[in-house]
Short mmCIF file of C-alpha atoms in Angstrom, two decimals:
data_model
loop_
_atom_site.label_atom_id
_atom_site.label_comp_id
_atom_site.label_asym_id
_atom_site.label_seq_id
_atom_site.Cartn_x
_atom_site.Cartn_y
_atom_site.Cartn_z
CA UNK Y 1 -4.96 -8.89 9.48
CA UNK Y 2 -4.93 -11.19 6.44
CA UNK Y 3 -8.23 -9.68 5.28
CA UNK Y 4 -6.76 -6.17 5.55
CA UNK Y 5 -3.75 -7.22 3.50
CA UNK Y 6 -5.93 -8.77 0.82
CA UNK Y 7 -8.06 -5.59 0.69
CA UNK Y 8 -4.91 -3.49 0.36
CA UNK Y 9 -3.55 -5.63 -2.48
CA UNK Y 10 -6.90 -5.63 -4.29
CA UNK Y 11 -7.12 -1.82 -3.99
CA UNK Y 12 -3.45 -1.42 -5.01
CA UNK Y 13 -3.97 -3.52 -8.14
CA UNK Y 14 -7.19 -1.68 -9.06
CA UNK Y 15 -5.29 1.64 -9.01
CA UNK Y 16 -2.21 0.28 -10.79
CA UNK Y 17 -4.26 -1.38 -13.52
CA UNK Y 18 -6.68 1.54 -13.82
CA UNK Y 19 -9.72 -0.66 -13.14
CA UNK Y 20 -11.00 1.24 -10.09
CA UNK Y 21 -14.14 2.96 -11.39
CA UNK Y 22 -14.44 5.20 -8.31
CA UNK Y 23 -11.12 6.93 -9.01
CA UNK Y 24 -10.21 8.88 -12.12
CA UNK Y 25 -7.01 7.84 -13.87
CA UNK Y 26 -4.36 8.10 -11.18
CA UNK Y 27 -0.94 6.78 -10.41
CA UNK Y 28 0.35 5.80 -7.01
CA UNK Y 29 2.66 8.45 -5.58
CA UNK Y 30 3.40 6.97 -2.16
CA UNK Y 31 2.17 4.30 0.23
CA UNK Y 32 2.13 4.49 4.04
CA UNK Y 33 1.94 1.53 6.41
CA UNK Y 34 1.55 1.32 10.15
CA UNK Y 35 4.40 -0.63 11.81
CA UNK Y 36 2.11 -3.62 12.52
CA UNK Y 37 0.85 -3.72 8.95
CA UNK Y 38 4.43 -3.45 7.66
CA UNK Y 39 5.57 -6.35 9.86
CA UNK Y 40 2.67 -8.49 8.67
CA UNK Y 41 3.58 -7.78 5.02
CA UNK Y 42 7.13 -8.95 5.77
CA UNK Y 43 5.85 -12.01 7.63
CA UNK Y 44 3.64 -12.98 4.69
CA UNK Y 45 6.55 -12.29 2.29
CA UNK Y 46 4.89 -9.51 0.30
CA UNK Y 47 7.94 -7.31 0.95
CA UNK Y 48 11.51 -7.88 2.09
CA UNK Y 49 12.66 -6.58 5.45
CA UNK Y 50 15.23 -4.03 4.21
CA UNK Y 51 13.39 -2.91 1.10
CA UNK Y 52 11.36 0.33 1.13
CA UNK Y 53 9.32 -0.45 -1.96
CA UNK Y 54 6.17 -2.43 -2.55
CA UNK Y 55 6.11 -3.67 -6.15
CA UNK Y 56 8.41 -0.82 -7.20
CA UNK Y 57 6.40 1.88 -5.37
CA UNK Y 58 8.05 3.66 -2.41
CA UNK Y 59 6.47 3.41 1.01
CA UNK Y 60 6.95 4.98 4.41
CA UNK Y 61 6.22 3.62 7.86
CA UNK Y 62 4.18 5.86 10.14
CA UNK Y 63 5.71 5.12 13.52
CA UNK Y 64 3.44 7.67 15.22
CA UNK Y 65 0.34 5.58 14.61
CA UNK Y 66 -0.48 2.42 16.53
CA UNK Y 67 -3.44 1.24 14.47
CA UNK Y 68 -3.30 -1.46 11.81
CA UNK Y 69 -3.75 0.51 8.65
CA UNK Y 70 -2.34 1.47 5.30
CA UNK Y 71 -2.71 4.61 3.21
CA UNK Y 72 -2.06 5.48 -0.39
CA UNK Y 73 -1.36 8.88 -1.91
CA UNK Y 74 -2.41 9.20 -5.53
CA UNK Y 75 -1.51 11.63 -8.28
CA UNK Y 76 -4.15 12.30 -10.91
CA UNK Y 77 -3.02 11.63 -14.47
CA UNK Y 78 -3.66 14.36 -17.00
#
């Protein structure tokens, strides 16, 4: 799980900083976490328990899904 979290943070930063060469200039619109991934982020103190933002970006928890995953919705900058 720690590897998944590090991959998520690396990807998140590459979008936020605009350094991801595979994606045109985009901003993060929304983030989605599975419940397990969300709990692990809390456990590792990346987010606070009652806060629905990750570094000022809103996120939702997909309670329908049981897998350990995260998703990110992007909005292309014009």
